[in-house]
Coordinates of C-alpha atoms and ligand atoms in Angstrom, one line a residue:
M15 CA 0.0 0.0 0.0
D16 CA 1.2 3.5 -0.8
K17 CA 1.0 6.7 1.1
F18 CA 1.5 10.4 0.1
I19 CA 3.8 12.8 1.9
V20 CA 2.6 16.3 1.2
H21 CA 4.0 19.7 2.1
Q22 CA 2.5 23.1 1.9
S23 CA 2.9 24.3 -1.6
K24 CA 2.3 27.4 -3.8
L25 CA 1.3 26.2 -7.2
S26 CA 1.3 27.9 -10.6
G27 CA 0.9 26.9 -14.3
S28 CA -1.3 24.9 -16.4
I29 CA -2.8 21.4 -16.0
E30 CA -4.5 19.0 -18.5
V31 CA -7.6 17.1 -17.6
S32 CA -8.0 13.4 -18.5
G33 CA -11.0 11.7 -20.0
S34 CA -14.0 11.1 -17.7
K35 CA -13.9 7.9 -15.6
N36 CA -17.6 7.9 -15.0
A37 CA -18.4 8.3 -18.7
A38 CA -15.9 5.7 -19.7
L39 CA -17.1 2.9 -17.4
P40 CA -20.7 2.6 -18.6
I41 CA -19.6 3.1 -22.2
M42 CA -17.2 0.2 -21.8
A43 CA -20.1 -1.9 -20.5
A44 CA -22.2 -0.8 -23.5
T45 CA -19.8 -2.6 -25.8
I46 CA -21.5 -5.8 -24.6
L47 CA -24.4 -4.7 -26.8
T48 CA -22.5 -5.4 -30.0
D49 CA -20.2 -8.0 -31.6
G50 CA -18.8 -5.1 -33.7
D51 CA -15.4 -3.5 -32.9
C52 CA -15.4 -0.4 -30.7
I53 CA -12.6 2.1 -30.5
I54 CA -12.8 4.5 -27.6
H55 CA -10.4 7.4 -27.2
N56 CA -9.5 9.6 -24.2
I57 CA -9.7 6.8 -21.7
P58 CA -8.0 7.7 -18.4
D59 CA -5.4 5.1 -17.1
L60 CA -7.0 4.2 -13.8
M61 CA -7.6 1.2 -11.5
D62 CA -11.3 1.3 -12.2
I63 CA -10.8 1.2 -16.0
R64 CA -8.5 -1.9 -15.5
T65 CA -11.2 -3.5 -13.4
M66 CA -13.8 -3.0 -16.0
M67 CA -11.4 -4.4 -18.7
G68 CA -11.0 -7.5 -16.5
I69 CA -14.8 -7.9 -16.2
L70 CA -15.3 -7.4 -20.0
E71 CA -12.6 -10.0 -20.7
V72 CA -14.4 -12.5 -18.4
L73 CA -17.6 -11.6 -20.4
G74 CA -15.9 -12.5 -23.7
K75 CA -14.2 -9.3 -25.0
K76 CA -10.7 -9.0 -26.3
I77 CA -9.3 -5.6 -25.3
T78 CA -6.1 -3.6 -26.0
F79 CA -5.4 -0.3 -24.2
K80 CA -2.7 1.9 -25.6
K81 CA -2.1 5.7 -25.3
S82 CA -5.6 6.3 -23.9
T83 CA -7.3 4.4 -26.6
L84 CA -9.3 1.2 -25.9
V85 CA -10.0 -1.3 -28.7
I86 CA -12.7 -3.7 -27.7
K87 CA -13.5 -6.7 -29.9
A88 CA -15.8 -9.7 -29.4
K89 CA -14.4 -13.2 -28.8
R90 CA -16.4 -16.4 -29.0
N91 CA -16.9 -16.8 -25.2
K92 CA -20.4 -15.5 -24.3
S93 CA -20.4 -15.7 -20.5
F94 CA -23.0 -13.8 -18.6
V95 CA -21.5 -13.8 -15.2
A96 CA -19.7 -10.8 -13.7
P97 CA -17.9 -12.3 -10.7
Y98 CA -17.7 -10.9 -7.2
N99 CA -13.9 -10.7 -7.0
L100 CA -13.9 -8.1 -9.8
V101 CA -17.3 -6.4 -9.1
R102 CA -16.7 -5.8 -5.4
T103 CA -14.2 -3.0 -5.9
M104 CA -16.3 -0.9 -8.1
R105 CA -20.0 -0.1 -8.2
A106 CA -19.9 0.8 -11.9
S107 CA -19.5 -2.8 -12.8
F108 CA -23.2 -3.2 -12.0
C109 CA -24.0 -1.5 -15.2
C110 CA -23.0 -4.7 -17.1
L111 CA -26.4 -5.9 -16.1
G112 CA -28.5 -4.0 -18.7
P113 CA -26.3 -4.8 -21.7
L114 CA -26.0 -8.5 -20.7
L115 CA -29.7 -8.9 -20.5
A116 CA -30.3 -7.1 -23.8
K117 CA -27.7 -9.0 -25.7
R118 CA -27.5 -12.4 -24.0
K119 CA -30.9 -12.6 -22.4
K120 CA -29.5 -13.5 -19.0
A121 CA -27.1 -12.0 -16.5
K122 CA -25.5 -12.8 -13.2
V123 CA -23.8 -9.8 -11.7
A124 CA -22.4 -9.7 -8.2
L125 CA -23.9 -7.0 -6.0
P126 CA -21.3 -4.3 -5.5
G127 CA -22.0 -4.4 -1.7
G128 CA -21.7 -1.7 0.9
C129 CA -19.7 1.4 0.5
I130 CA -17.9 3.8 2.8
I131 CA -20.0 6.7 1.5
G132 CA -23.2 5.1 2.8
P133 CA -25.9 2.7 1.6
R134 CA -26.0 2.3 -2.2
P135 CA -29.3 0.5 -3.1
V136 CA -30.0 -1.0 -6.5
D137 CA -33.8 -1.0 -6.3
L138 CA -34.2 1.5 -9.3
H139 CA -32.0 -0.7 -11.5
M140 CA -34.2 -3.7 -10.6
K141 CA -37.5 -1.8 -11.0
G142 CA -36.5 -0.5 -14.5
L143 CA -35.2 -3.8 -15.8
G144 CA -38.2 -5.6 -14.3
E145 CA -40.5 -3.2 -16.2
L146 CA -38.7 -4.0 -19.4
G147 CA -39.7 -7.6 -19.0
T148 CA -37.0 -9.2 -16.9
D149 CA -37.3 -11.8 -14.1
I150 CA -34.8 -10.4 -11.6
V151 CA -33.9 -11.6 -8.1
I152 CA -31.1 -11.1 -5.6
E153 CA -29.6 -14.4 -4.4
N154 CA -26.4 -15.2 -2.5
G155 CA -24.9 -11.8 -3.2
Y156 CA -25.7 -11.9 -6.9
C157 CA -28.3 -10.2 -9.0
R158 CA -29.7 -12.9 -11.3
A159 CA -31.8 -11.9 -14.2
K160 CA -33.3 -13.4 -17.3
T161 CA -35.7 -12.4 -20.0
K162 CA -37.5 -14.0 -23.0
G163 CA -36.9 -10.8 -24.8
L164 CA -37.0 -7.2 -23.5
K165 CA -40.1 -5.1 -24.3
G166 CA -40.2 -1.3 -24.3
A167 CA -42.0 0.4 -21.3
H168 CA -42.8 3.7 -19.7
I169 CA -40.5 3.8 -16.7
Y170 CA -40.3 6.3 -13.9
L171 CA -36.8 6.3 -12.3
G172 CA -37.0 8.9 -9.5
S173 CA -36.1 8.1 -5.9
A174 CA -36.1 10.0 -2.6
F175 CA -32.6 11.2 -3.6
G176 CA -33.6 12.3 -7.1
S177 CA -32.4 10.6 -10.3
S178 CA -29.8 7.8 -10.4
V179 CA -26.9 7.9 -12.8
L180 CA -26.1 4.2 -13.1
A181 CA -29.7 3.1 -13.0
T182 CA -30.4 5.4 -16.0
A183 CA -27.3 3.9 -17.7
N184 CA -28.5 0.4 -17.1
I185 CA -32.1 0.9 -18.3
L186 CA -31.0 3.0 -21.3
M187 CA -28.6 0.4 -22.5
A188 CA -31.1 -2.4 -22.1
A189 CA -33.8 -0.4 -23.9
V190 CA -31.6 0.1 -26.9
L191 CA -32.2 -3.6 -27.9
A192 CA -35.8 -3.9 -26.5
R193 CA -38.8 -4.4 -28.7
G194 CA -40.8 -1.2 -29.2
E195 CA -40.5 2.2 -27.5
T196 CA -39.1 2.9 -24.0
I197 CA -39.6 6.2 -22.2
I198 CA -37.4 6.9 -19.1
E199 CA -38.8 9.7 -16.9
Y200 CA -36.6 11.2 -14.2
A201 CA -33.6 10.1 -16.1
A202 CA -30.2 11.4 -14.8
C203 CA -29.1 14.5 -16.8
E204 CA -25.4 14.1 -15.9
P205 CA -23.0 14.8 -18.9
E206 CA -21.7 11.2 -18.4
I207 CA -25.2 9.9 -19.3
E208 CA -25.5 12.3 -22.2
C209 CA -22.1 10.9 -23.4
L210 CA -23.3 7.3 -23.0
A211 CA -26.4 8.2 -25.1
L212 CA -24.2 9.8 -27.8
F213 CA -22.0 6.6 -27.9
L214 CA -25.1 4.4 -28.2
K215 CA -26.3 6.6 -31.1
E216 CA -22.9 6.2 -32.8
M217 CA -23.5 2.5 -32.5
G218 CA -26.8 2.9 -34.3
A219 CA -29.3 3.3 -31.3
D220 CA -32.4 5.5 -31.7
I221 CA -32.4 7.8 -28.7
V222 CA -34.0 11.2 -28.2
G223 CA -33.6 13.5 -25.2
E224 CA -30.1 12.9 -24.0
G225 CA -29.1 15.4 -21.3
T226 CA -32.8 15.9 -20.3
P227 CA -34.9 14.1 -17.6
M228 CA -36.9 12.3 -20.3
L229 CA -35.3 9.8 -22.7
R230 CA -37.2 8.2 -25.5
I231 CA -35.6 5.1 -27.0
R232 CA -36.9 3.1 -30.0
G233 CA -35.4 -0.4 -29.8
R234 CA -33.4 -1.8 -32.6
E235 CA -32.7 -5.5 -33.4
Q236 CA -29.0 -4.9 -33.3
I237 CA -26.4 -2.2 -33.2
G238 CA -22.8 -2.1 -34.4
G239 CA -19.3 -1.0 -33.3
C240 CA -18.1 2.6 -33.6
E241 CA -15.3 5.0 -32.9
F242 CA -15.8 7.6 -30.1
K243 CA -14.1 10.1 -27.8
I244 CA -14.9 10.3 -24.1
I245 CA -15.7 13.7 -22.6
P246 CA -13.2 15.3 -20.2
D247 CA -13.5 14.5 -16.5
R248 CA -15.5 17.3 -14.8
I249 CA -14.8 15.9 -11.4
E250 CA -11.0 15.9 -12.0
A251 CA -11.3 19.5 -13.3
G252 CA -13.4 20.5 -10.3
T253 CA -10.8 19.0 -8.0
F254 CA -8.1 21.2 -9.6
I255 CA -10.4 24.2 -9.0
A256 CA -10.4 23.3 -5.3
V257 CA -6.6 22.8 -5.4
S258 CA -6.3 26.4 -6.7
L259 CA -8.7 27.8 -4.1
A260 CA -7.2 26.1 -1.1
T261 CA -3.6 26.9 -2.0
K262 CA -4.4 30.4 -3.2
S263 CA -2.6 29.6 -6.4
T264 CA -3.5 30.7 -9.9
I265 CA -4.0 27.6 -12.0
Q266 CA -5.1 27.1 -15.6
I267 CA -7.1 24.0 -16.3
R268 CA -7.0 22.8 -19.9
G269 CA -9.1 20.3 -21.8
A270 CA -12.1 20.5 -19.5
N271 CA -15.6 21.5 -20.6
P272 CA -16.5 24.6 -18.5
Y273 CA -20.2 24.1 -19.4
H274 CA -20.1 20.9 -17.3
L275 CA -18.7 22.8 -14.4
T276 CA -21.1 25.7 -14.0
S277 CA -22.0 25.0 -10.4
A278 CA -18.4 24.5 -9.2
L279 CA -17.3 27.7 -11.0
E280 CA -20.2 29.5 -9.4
V281 CA -18.9 28.5 -6.0
A282 CA -15.3 29.5 -7.0
K283 CA -16.6 33.0 -7.8
K284 CA -18.7 33.2 -4.6
V285 CA -15.7 32.4 -2.4
G286 CA -13.9 35.3 -4.1
A287 CA -11.8 33.9 -6.9
K288 CA -11.6 35.3 -10.4
V289 CA -12.7 32.8 -13.1
I290 CA -11.5 33.4 -16.6
I291 CA -12.5 31.2 -19.5
D292 CA -10.5 31.8 -22.7
R293 CA -11.5 31.2 -26.3
N294 CA -10.0 27.6 -26.2
L295 CA -12.2 27.0 -23.1
A296 CA -9.1 26.8 -20.8
I297 CA -10.3 27.8 -17.3
T298 CA -8.1 30.0 -15.1
I299 CA -8.8 30.2 -11.4
K300 CA -7.3 33.2 -9.6
P301 CA -7.9 33.3 -5.9
E302 CA -7.1 36.9 -5.0
R303 CA -7.9 37.1 -1.3
R304 CA -8.8 34.9 1.7
L305 CA -11.8 32.8 0.7
S306 CA -15.2 33.9 1.7
P307 CA -17.5 31.4 3.3
V308 CA -20.3 29.9 1.2
N309 CA -23.2 27.5 1.5
I310 CA -23.1 24.4 -0.8
T311 CA -25.9 21.9 -1.4
T312 CA -25.1 18.8 -3.4
L313 CA -27.7 17.9 -6.0
A314 CA -28.1 15.9 -9.2
Y315 CA -26.7 17.7 -12.3
P316 CA -26.7 20.6 -13.0
G317 CA -26.5 21.0 -9.2
F318 CA -23.3 20.9 -7.3
P319 CA -21.8 17.4 -7.6
T320 CA -21.5 15.2 -4.5
D321 CA -18.3 14.0 -6.0
L322 CA -16.8 17.5 -5.3
Q323 CA -18.2 18.0 -1.9
A324 CA -15.2 16.7 0.1
Q325 CA -12.7 18.7 -2.0
F326 CA -14.6 22.0 -1.6
M327 CA -15.1 21.3 2.1
A328 CA -11.3 21.2 2.4
C329 CA -11.2 24.7 0.9
L330 CA -13.9 26.1 3.2
C331 CA -11.9 25.0 6.2
L332 CA -9.7 28.0 5.3
A333 CA -12.5 30.5 4.6
K334 CA -13.1 33.6 6.7
G335 CA -16.3 32.7 8.4
I336 CA -18.9 29.9 8.7
S337 CA -19.9 27.8 5.7
L338 CA -22.7 25.2 5.5
V339 CA -22.5 22.1 3.3
T340 CA -25.6 20.0 2.8
E341 CA -25.2 16.6 1.3
K342 CA -28.4 15.6 -0.4
I343 CA -27.2 12.7 -2.5
Y344 CA -25.3 10.6 0.1
P345 CA -26.2 12.0 3.5
E346 CA -23.4 9.8 5.1
R347 CA -20.7 10.9 2.8
F348 CA -18.6 12.7 5.5
M349 CA -15.8 10.4 6.4
H350 CA -13.3 13.2 5.6
I351 CA -14.6 15.4 8.4
A352 CA -12.7 13.6 11.1
E353 CA -9.5 13.7 9.1
L354 CA -9.8 17.4 8.3
N355 CA -10.5 18.1 11.9
R356 CA -7.2 16.3 12.8
M357 CA -5.5 18.9 10.6
G358 CA -6.9 21.8 12.7
A359 CA -10.2 22.3 10.8
S360 CA -13.4 23.0 12.8
I361 CA -16.2 21.0 11.2
Q362 CA -19.3 19.8 13.0
R363 CA -21.7 17.4 11.5
N364 CA -25.4 17.1 12.1
G365 CA -27.0 14.5 9.9
P366 CA -26.6 15.6 6.3
Y367 CA -25.3 19.0 7.3
A368 CA -21.7 20.0 8.0
I369 CA -21.0 23.4 9.6
I370 CA -17.5 24.6 8.8
E371 CA -15.9 27.3 10.9
G372 CA -13.1 28.6 8.7
K373 CA -9.6 28.8 10.2
E374 CA -6.6 30.9 9.2
K375 CA -4.4 27.8 9.0
L376 CA -4.4 24.1 8.8
H377 CA -1.5 22.0 10.1
G378 CA 0.0 18.8 8.7
A379 CA -0.9 15.5 10.4
E380 CA -1.0 11.8 9.7
I381 CA -4.4 11.1 8.2
M382 CA -6.2 8.2 6.5
A383 CA -7.9 8.3 3.1
S384 CA -11.4 6.7 3.3
D385 CA -12.7 6.8 -0.3
L386 CA -11.8 8.2 -3.7
R387 CA -13.0 11.8 -3.4
A388 CA -12.2 12.1 0.3
S389 CA -8.6 11.2 -0.6
A390 CA -8.5 14.1 -3.0
A391 CA -9.8 16.4 -0.3
L392 CA -7.0 15.3 2.0
V393 CA -4.4 15.9 -0.7
I394 CA -5.9 19.4 -1.1
A395 CA -5.8 20.1 2.7
G396 CA -2.2 18.8 2.8
L397 CA -1.1 21.2 0.1
A398 CA -2.6 24.1 2.0
A399 CA -1.6 23.1 5.5
E400 CA 1.6 24.2 7.3
G401 CA 4.1 21.4 7.8
K402 CA 4.1 17.8 6.7
T403 CA 1.0 15.7 6.0
E404 CA 1.1 11.9 5.6
I405 CA -1.9 10.4 3.8
L406 CA -2.3 6.7 4.3
R407 CA -4.2 4.3 2.0
V408 CA -4.0 6.4 -1.1
Y409 CA -4.9 3.4 -3.3
H410 CA -8.4 5.0 -3.2
I411 CA -7.1 7.9 -5.2
D412 CA -5.6 5.7 -7.9
R413 CA -9.1 4.4 -8.6
G414 CA -10.2 7.8 -10.0
Y415 CA -7.3 10.2 -10.7
D416 CA -5.0 9.7 -13.6
K417 CA -1.3 10.4 -12.6
I418 CA -2.5 12.8 -9.9
E419 CA 0.9 13.4 -8.2
Y420 CA 2.7 13.9 -11.5
K421 CA 0.1 16.5 -12.6
L422 CA 0.3 18.3 -9.3
K423 CA 4.1 18.2 -9.2
K424 CA 4.2 19.9 -12.6
L425 CA 2.4 22.8 -10.9
G426 CA 5.0 22.9 -8.2
A427 CA 3.3 20.7 -5.6
K428 CA 5.5 19.0 -3.0
I429 CA 4.0 15.6 -3.0
E430 CA 5.7 12.2 -2.9
R431 CA 4.4 8.7 -3.1
R432 CA 6.1 6.2 -0.7
K433 CA 5.5 2.6 0.3
Q434 CA 3.3 2.6 3.5
Ligands
LIG4 C1 -22.7 7.7 -9.8 C2 -21.2 8.0 -9.8 C3 -20.8 8.5 -8.5 C4 -21.6 9.7 -8.0 C5 -23.1 9.4 -8.1 C6 -23.9 10.6 -7.8 C7 -20.4 6.5 -11.5 C8 -19.5 5.3 -11.8 N1 -20.5 6.8 -10.2 O1 -22.9 6.7 -8.9 O2 -19.4 8.9 -8.6 O3 -21.2 10.0 -6.7 O4 -23.4 8.9 -9.4 O5 -23.7 11.6 -8.7 O6 -20.9 7.2 -12.4 N2 -30.3 5.3 -5.4 C9 -31.4 4.6 -5.0 N3 -31.7 3.5 -5.6 C10 -31.0 3.0 -6.7 C11 -29.9 3.7 -7.1 C12 -29.5 4.9 -6.4 O7 -32.1 5.0 -4.0 O8 -31.3 1.9 -7.2 C13 -29.9 6.6 -4.7 C14 -28.5 6.5 -4.1 O9 -28.5 5.9 -2.8 C15 -28.2 8.0 -4.0 C16 -28.9 8.6 -5.3 O10 -29.9 7.6 -5.6 O11 -28.7 8.6 -2.9 C17 -27.9 8.8 -6.4 O12 -27.2 7.7 -6.7 P1 -26.7 7.2 -8.1 O13 -26.9 8.4 -9.1 O14 -27.4 5.9 -8.5 O15 -25.2 6.9 -7.9 P2 -24.4 5.9 -8.8 O16 -25.0 5.9 -10.2 O17 -24.1 4.7 -8.1

């Protein structure tokens, strides 16, 4: 296991954003829908991508991954079982379920299990696939499903927490090969779902309404392979915005789509940074004074993403005044609070609310990464804190950030990876 040693750093310069992990993973799963060849560019080199490659290989794909391009071809093996040893590390593997059912009429996918950020139910996935004409049960830690042939349906996919990204992905992918028309209401509007729909359309699917809460899909008998480029990672870009704010460093972020980052850029402006977007869509963040406090509520897109909550909370620990963070997607997603408090932050949690009393300084400490985005928050706090911070268990960060320490070092960050 690796750890990071981080020292307070003043950063400057320009940083390039990689392709989106959360767009790439369901798109990789979508290749199950065809026996044609798929060439997918701008894939980040991450543990989660390697895990999905492993799952697809078990499911009968032959894959090469070179210079951020994946080539996925069909082999003869037509397995329908996604085993627990691969699925357990990554929830996104659950979105093999829809494509397996659509293409192979049966699927056995291990349940991803509990997660440090709180309960992660799969009822919406089961409801939607059930309504498309699937017999679906949970047995011995596996979701088993079979169908005599999927049939289009009118499906409502809302939950108490709003829309679901991966349930939308699963139902959308299944509907592409279902007989007749499917309408998904309360579909997730995240750019990653829009990207998936565009990929499916490149494969020949008939979809209308991507990027909106209502998707209309007319099923096709089959779809083919295609060549496609993944969108930039808005969560990685948002993390760099938070790095800039916390370290009071002017940073240019290249290759991101600022239109996917409106809510995060709005917060950056509210806390007092200058945001400049140039003609090539490079984003420059210039924090010019001590950060002002701000209230953030996480919501489904285009609201503020839960996947940036921890990173922005690390910034607010240094704001001049009291901020309130309300977590509406995962009310338990606050594992980073205890670690930030060990660094001198003053954060009190009450249910889904975190009240952050900004301090002038944070100080280095030995801390533990608990999950992917919390790890990024601790790196941010470490770069802003006086003295040395040791972050244990950084394998979480390798699941979701492509070459994070190299990218940060290029900006002048003092960060080293060591064996724990
Ligand atoms: C995806 C992202 C994850 C992000 C999350 C919310 C990927 C690979 N992961 O996860 O990084 O944090 O969206 O933006 O894209 N829910 C139910 N029943 C279900 C499914 C979800 O009640 O069947 C609830 C969840 O508990 C949560 C909310 O819906 O409160 C949103 O979760 P969801 O959008 O499904 O998250 P994921 O798609 O798993």
